[in-house]
Short mmCIF file of C-alpha atoms in Angstrom, two decimals:
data_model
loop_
_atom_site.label_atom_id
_atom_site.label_comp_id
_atom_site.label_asym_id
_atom_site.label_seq_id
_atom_site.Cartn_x
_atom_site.Cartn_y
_atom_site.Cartn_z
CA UNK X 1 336.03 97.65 80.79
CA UNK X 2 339.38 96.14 80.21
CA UNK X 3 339.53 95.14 76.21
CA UNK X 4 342.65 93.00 74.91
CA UNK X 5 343.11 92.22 71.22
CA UNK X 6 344.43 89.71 69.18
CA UNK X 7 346.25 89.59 66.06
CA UNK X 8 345.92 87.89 63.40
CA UNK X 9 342.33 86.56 63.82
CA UNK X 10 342.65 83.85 61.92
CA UNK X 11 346.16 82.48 59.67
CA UNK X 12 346.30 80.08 57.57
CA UNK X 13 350.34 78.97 57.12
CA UNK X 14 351.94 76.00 55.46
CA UNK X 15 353.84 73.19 57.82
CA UNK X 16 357.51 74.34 58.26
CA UNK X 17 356.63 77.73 58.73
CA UNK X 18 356.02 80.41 61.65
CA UNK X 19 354.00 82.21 62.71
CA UNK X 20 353.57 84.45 65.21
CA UNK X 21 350.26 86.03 66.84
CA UNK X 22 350.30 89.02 69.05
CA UNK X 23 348.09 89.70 72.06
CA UNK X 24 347.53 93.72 73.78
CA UNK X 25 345.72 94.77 76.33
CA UNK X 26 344.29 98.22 74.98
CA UNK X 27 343.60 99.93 78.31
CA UNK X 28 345.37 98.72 80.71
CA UNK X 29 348.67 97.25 81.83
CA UNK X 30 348.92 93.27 81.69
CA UNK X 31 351.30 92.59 84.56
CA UNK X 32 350.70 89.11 83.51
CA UNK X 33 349.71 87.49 80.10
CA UNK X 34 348.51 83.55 79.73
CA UNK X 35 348.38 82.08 76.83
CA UNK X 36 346.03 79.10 76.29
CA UNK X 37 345.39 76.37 73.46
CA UNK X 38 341.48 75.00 72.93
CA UNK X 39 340.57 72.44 70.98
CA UNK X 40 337.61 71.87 68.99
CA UNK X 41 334.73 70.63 71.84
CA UNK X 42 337.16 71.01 73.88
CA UNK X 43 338.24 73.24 76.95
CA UNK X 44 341.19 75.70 77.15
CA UNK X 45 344.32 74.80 78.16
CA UNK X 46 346.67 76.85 79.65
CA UNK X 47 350.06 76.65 77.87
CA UNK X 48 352.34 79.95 79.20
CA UNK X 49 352.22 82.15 81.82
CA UNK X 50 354.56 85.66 81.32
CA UNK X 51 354.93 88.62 83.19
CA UNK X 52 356.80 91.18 81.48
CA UNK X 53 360.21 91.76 81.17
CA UNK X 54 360.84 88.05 82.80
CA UNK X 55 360.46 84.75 80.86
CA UNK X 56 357.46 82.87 80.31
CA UNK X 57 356.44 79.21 82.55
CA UNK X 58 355.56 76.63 80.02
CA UNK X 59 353.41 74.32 80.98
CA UNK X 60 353.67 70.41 81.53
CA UNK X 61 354.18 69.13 78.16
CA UNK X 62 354.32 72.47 76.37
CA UNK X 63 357.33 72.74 74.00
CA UNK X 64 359.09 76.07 75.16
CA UNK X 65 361.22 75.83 71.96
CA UNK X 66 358.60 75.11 69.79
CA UNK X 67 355.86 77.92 71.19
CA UNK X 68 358.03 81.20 71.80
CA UNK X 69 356.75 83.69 74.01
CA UNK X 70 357.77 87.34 74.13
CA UNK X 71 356.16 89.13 76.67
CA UNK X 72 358.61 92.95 76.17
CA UNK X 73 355.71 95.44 77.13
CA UNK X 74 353.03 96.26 80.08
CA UNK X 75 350.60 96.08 76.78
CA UNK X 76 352.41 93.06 74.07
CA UNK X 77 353.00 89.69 74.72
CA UNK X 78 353.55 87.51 71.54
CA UNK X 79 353.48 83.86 70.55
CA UNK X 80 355.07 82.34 67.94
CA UNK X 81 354.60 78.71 66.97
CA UNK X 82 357.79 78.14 65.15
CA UNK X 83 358.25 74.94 62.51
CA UNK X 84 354.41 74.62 62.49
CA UNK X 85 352.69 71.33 61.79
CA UNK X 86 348.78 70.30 61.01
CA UNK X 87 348.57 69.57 64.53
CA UNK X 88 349.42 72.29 66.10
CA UNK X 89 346.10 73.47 64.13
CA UNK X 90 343.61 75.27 67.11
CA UNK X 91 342.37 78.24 68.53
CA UNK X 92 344.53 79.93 70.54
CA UNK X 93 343.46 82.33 73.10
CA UNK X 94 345.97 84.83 75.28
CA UNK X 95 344.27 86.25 78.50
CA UNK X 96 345.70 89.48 80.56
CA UNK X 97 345.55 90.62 84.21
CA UNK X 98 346.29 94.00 85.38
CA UNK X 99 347.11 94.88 88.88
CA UNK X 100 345.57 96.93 91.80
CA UNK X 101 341.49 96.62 91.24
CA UNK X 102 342.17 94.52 87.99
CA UNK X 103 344.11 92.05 89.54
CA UNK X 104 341.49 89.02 90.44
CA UNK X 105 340.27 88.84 86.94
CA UNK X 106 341.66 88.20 83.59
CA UNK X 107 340.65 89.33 80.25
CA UNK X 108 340.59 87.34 76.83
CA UNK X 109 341.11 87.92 73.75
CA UNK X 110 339.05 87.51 70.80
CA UNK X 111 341.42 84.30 69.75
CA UNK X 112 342.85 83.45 67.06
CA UNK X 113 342.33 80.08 64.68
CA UNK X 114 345.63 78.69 62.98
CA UNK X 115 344.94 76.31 60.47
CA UNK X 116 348.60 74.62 59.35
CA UNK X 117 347.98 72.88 56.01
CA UNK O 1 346.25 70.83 90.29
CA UNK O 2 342.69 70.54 89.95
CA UNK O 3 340.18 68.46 89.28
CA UNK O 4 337.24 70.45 87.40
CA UNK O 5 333.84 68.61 86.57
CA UNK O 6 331.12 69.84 85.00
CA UNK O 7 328.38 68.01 82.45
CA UNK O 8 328.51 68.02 79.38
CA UNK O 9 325.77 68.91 77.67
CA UNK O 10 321.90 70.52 78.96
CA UNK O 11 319.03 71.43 77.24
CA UNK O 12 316.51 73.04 78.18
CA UNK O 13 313.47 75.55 76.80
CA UNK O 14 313.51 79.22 75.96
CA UNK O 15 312.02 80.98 79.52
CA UNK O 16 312.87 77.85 81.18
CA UNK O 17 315.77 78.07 84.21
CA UNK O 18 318.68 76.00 84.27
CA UNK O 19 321.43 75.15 86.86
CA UNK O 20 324.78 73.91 86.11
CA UNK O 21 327.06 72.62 88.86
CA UNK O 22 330.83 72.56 89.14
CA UNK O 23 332.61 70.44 91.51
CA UNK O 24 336.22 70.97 91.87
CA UNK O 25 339.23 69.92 93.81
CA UNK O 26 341.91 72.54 94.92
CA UNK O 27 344.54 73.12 97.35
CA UNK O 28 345.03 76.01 96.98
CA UNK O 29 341.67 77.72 96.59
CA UNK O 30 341.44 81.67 95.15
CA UNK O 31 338.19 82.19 93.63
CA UNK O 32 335.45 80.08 91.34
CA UNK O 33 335.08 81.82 87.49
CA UNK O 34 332.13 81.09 85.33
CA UNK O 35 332.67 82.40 81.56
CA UNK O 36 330.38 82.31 78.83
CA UNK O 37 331.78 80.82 75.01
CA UNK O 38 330.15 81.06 71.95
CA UNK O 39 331.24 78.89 69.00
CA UNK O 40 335.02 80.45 67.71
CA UNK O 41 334.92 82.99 70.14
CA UNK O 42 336.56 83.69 73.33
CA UNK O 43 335.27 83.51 76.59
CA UNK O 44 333.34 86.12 77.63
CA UNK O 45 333.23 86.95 81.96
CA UNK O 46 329.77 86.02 83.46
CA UNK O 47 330.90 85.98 87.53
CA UNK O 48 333.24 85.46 90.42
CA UNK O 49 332.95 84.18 93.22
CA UNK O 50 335.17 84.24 96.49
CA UNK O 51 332.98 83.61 99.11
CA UNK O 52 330.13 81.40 100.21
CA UNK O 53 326.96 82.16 98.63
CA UNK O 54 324.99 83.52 96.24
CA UNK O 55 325.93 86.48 93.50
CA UNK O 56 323.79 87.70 91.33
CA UNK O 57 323.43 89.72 87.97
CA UNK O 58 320.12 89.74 86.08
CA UNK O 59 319.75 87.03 84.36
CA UNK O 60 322.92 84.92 86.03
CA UNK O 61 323.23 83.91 89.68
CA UNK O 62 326.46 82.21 91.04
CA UNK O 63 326.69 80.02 93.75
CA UNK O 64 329.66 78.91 95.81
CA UNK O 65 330.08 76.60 98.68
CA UNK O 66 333.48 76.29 99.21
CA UNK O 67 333.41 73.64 102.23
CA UNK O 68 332.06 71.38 99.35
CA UNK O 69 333.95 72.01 96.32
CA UNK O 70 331.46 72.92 94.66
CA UNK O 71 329.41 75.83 92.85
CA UNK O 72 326.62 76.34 90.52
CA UNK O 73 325.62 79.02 87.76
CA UNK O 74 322.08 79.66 87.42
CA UNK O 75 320.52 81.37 83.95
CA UNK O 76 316.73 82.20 84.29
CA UNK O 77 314.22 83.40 81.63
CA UNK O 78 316.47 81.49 78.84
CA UNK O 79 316.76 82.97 75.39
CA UNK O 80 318.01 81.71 72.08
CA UNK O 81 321.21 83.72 72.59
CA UNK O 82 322.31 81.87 75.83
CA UNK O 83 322.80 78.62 73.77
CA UNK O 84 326.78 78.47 73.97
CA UNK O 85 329.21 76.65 76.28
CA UNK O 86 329.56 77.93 79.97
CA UNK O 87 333.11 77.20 81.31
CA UNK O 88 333.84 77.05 85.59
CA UNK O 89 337.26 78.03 85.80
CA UNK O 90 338.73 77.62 89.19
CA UNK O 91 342.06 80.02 90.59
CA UNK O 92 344.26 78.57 92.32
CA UNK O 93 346.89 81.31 93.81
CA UNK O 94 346.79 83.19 90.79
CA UNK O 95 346.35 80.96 88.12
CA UNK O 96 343.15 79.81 86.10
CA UNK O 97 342.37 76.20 85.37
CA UNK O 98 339.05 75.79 83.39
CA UNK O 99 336.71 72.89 83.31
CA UNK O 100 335.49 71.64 80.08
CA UNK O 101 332.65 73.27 79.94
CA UNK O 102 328.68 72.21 79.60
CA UNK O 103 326.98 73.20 76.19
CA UNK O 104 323.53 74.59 76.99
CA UNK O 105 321.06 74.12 73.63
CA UNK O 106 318.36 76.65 74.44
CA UNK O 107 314.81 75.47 72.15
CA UNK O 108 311.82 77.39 70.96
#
């Protein structure tokens, strides 16, 4: 099946700082890449979609300056969460679909928790 | 947008069966997602449904009645490992919205 990963798995980074988290899809190509934002208890929200090569829709109330999203390959699309602060501590999860038969489903990856201290 | 409602929290006994509906609210229907989430994981794909009626997959049936908004995911012959959150995730065109999910606390 389709597999995407996620890098780091978990950060730990000090407020004022970057950091940025990268998301592939290991076997086939993401047309498409979302990234999404949970909460603890709570569900995901969908922050960014990008398609590659072309630049990302933010969401409603999703700071486009704040989260950047680089989405430069069939198989990379990265986030970065620039001038972090404590609350932008969560787990954030990016999500690819393919084309042709993969097209109607998407496939997460394995997250990754930022804790900004 | 849509509106995506689901309980909470069930409980319910190892071997037992339990049902958890999803109502939703789209314009632009495209297909009805249920995932599976364990604690600091990502969601995991369970089914999809498209159509009206019934899909299942050994342990997991999906239901979908589209008329109504709504849809149900049915786990039978419950084990301790199915205790996790299930999410209903609803497409619209070609992007996902999920629903908040319901917790299911499988007991001994």
């Amino acid at each position: 099946g389709a597999v995407v990963s996620q890098h780091p798995s978990r950060v730990i980074c000090k407020s004022g700082t970057s950091v940025k988290i990268e998301c592939r899809s290991l076997d086939f190509q993401a047309t498409t890449m979302f990234w999404y934002r949970q909460f603890p208890k709570q569900s995901l929200m969908l922050m960014a979609t990008s398609n590659e090569g072309s630049k990302a829709t933010y969401e409603q109330g999703v700071e486009k300056d704040k989260f950047l999203i680089n989405h430069a390959s069939l198989t990379l699309s990265t986030l970065t969460v620039t001038s972090a602060h404590p609350e932008d501590s969560s787990f954030y999860i990016c999500s690819a679909r393919g084309g042709g038969s993969l097209s109607y489903e998407q496939y997460f990856g394995p997250g990754t928790r930022l804790t900004v201290t | 947008g849509q509106n995506i409602d689901q309980p909470t929290e069930m409980t319910a006994t190892e071997g037992a069966i339990v049902q958890i509906n999803c109502t939703y609210q789209t314009s632009g229907f495209n297909g009805l997602f249920w995932y599976q989430q364990h604690a600091g994981e990502a969601p995991t794909f369970l089914s999809y449904n498209v159509l009206d009626g019934l899909e299942e997959k050994g342990r997991f049936s999906s239901f979908l009645s589209r008329s109504k908004g709504y849809s149900y995911l049915l786990l039978k012959e419950l084990q301790m490992k199915d205790s996790a959150s299930y999410l209903c995730a609803v497409r619209e065109r070609r992007q996902l919205s999920f629903g908040a999910g319901t917790t299911v606390t499988v007991r001994a």
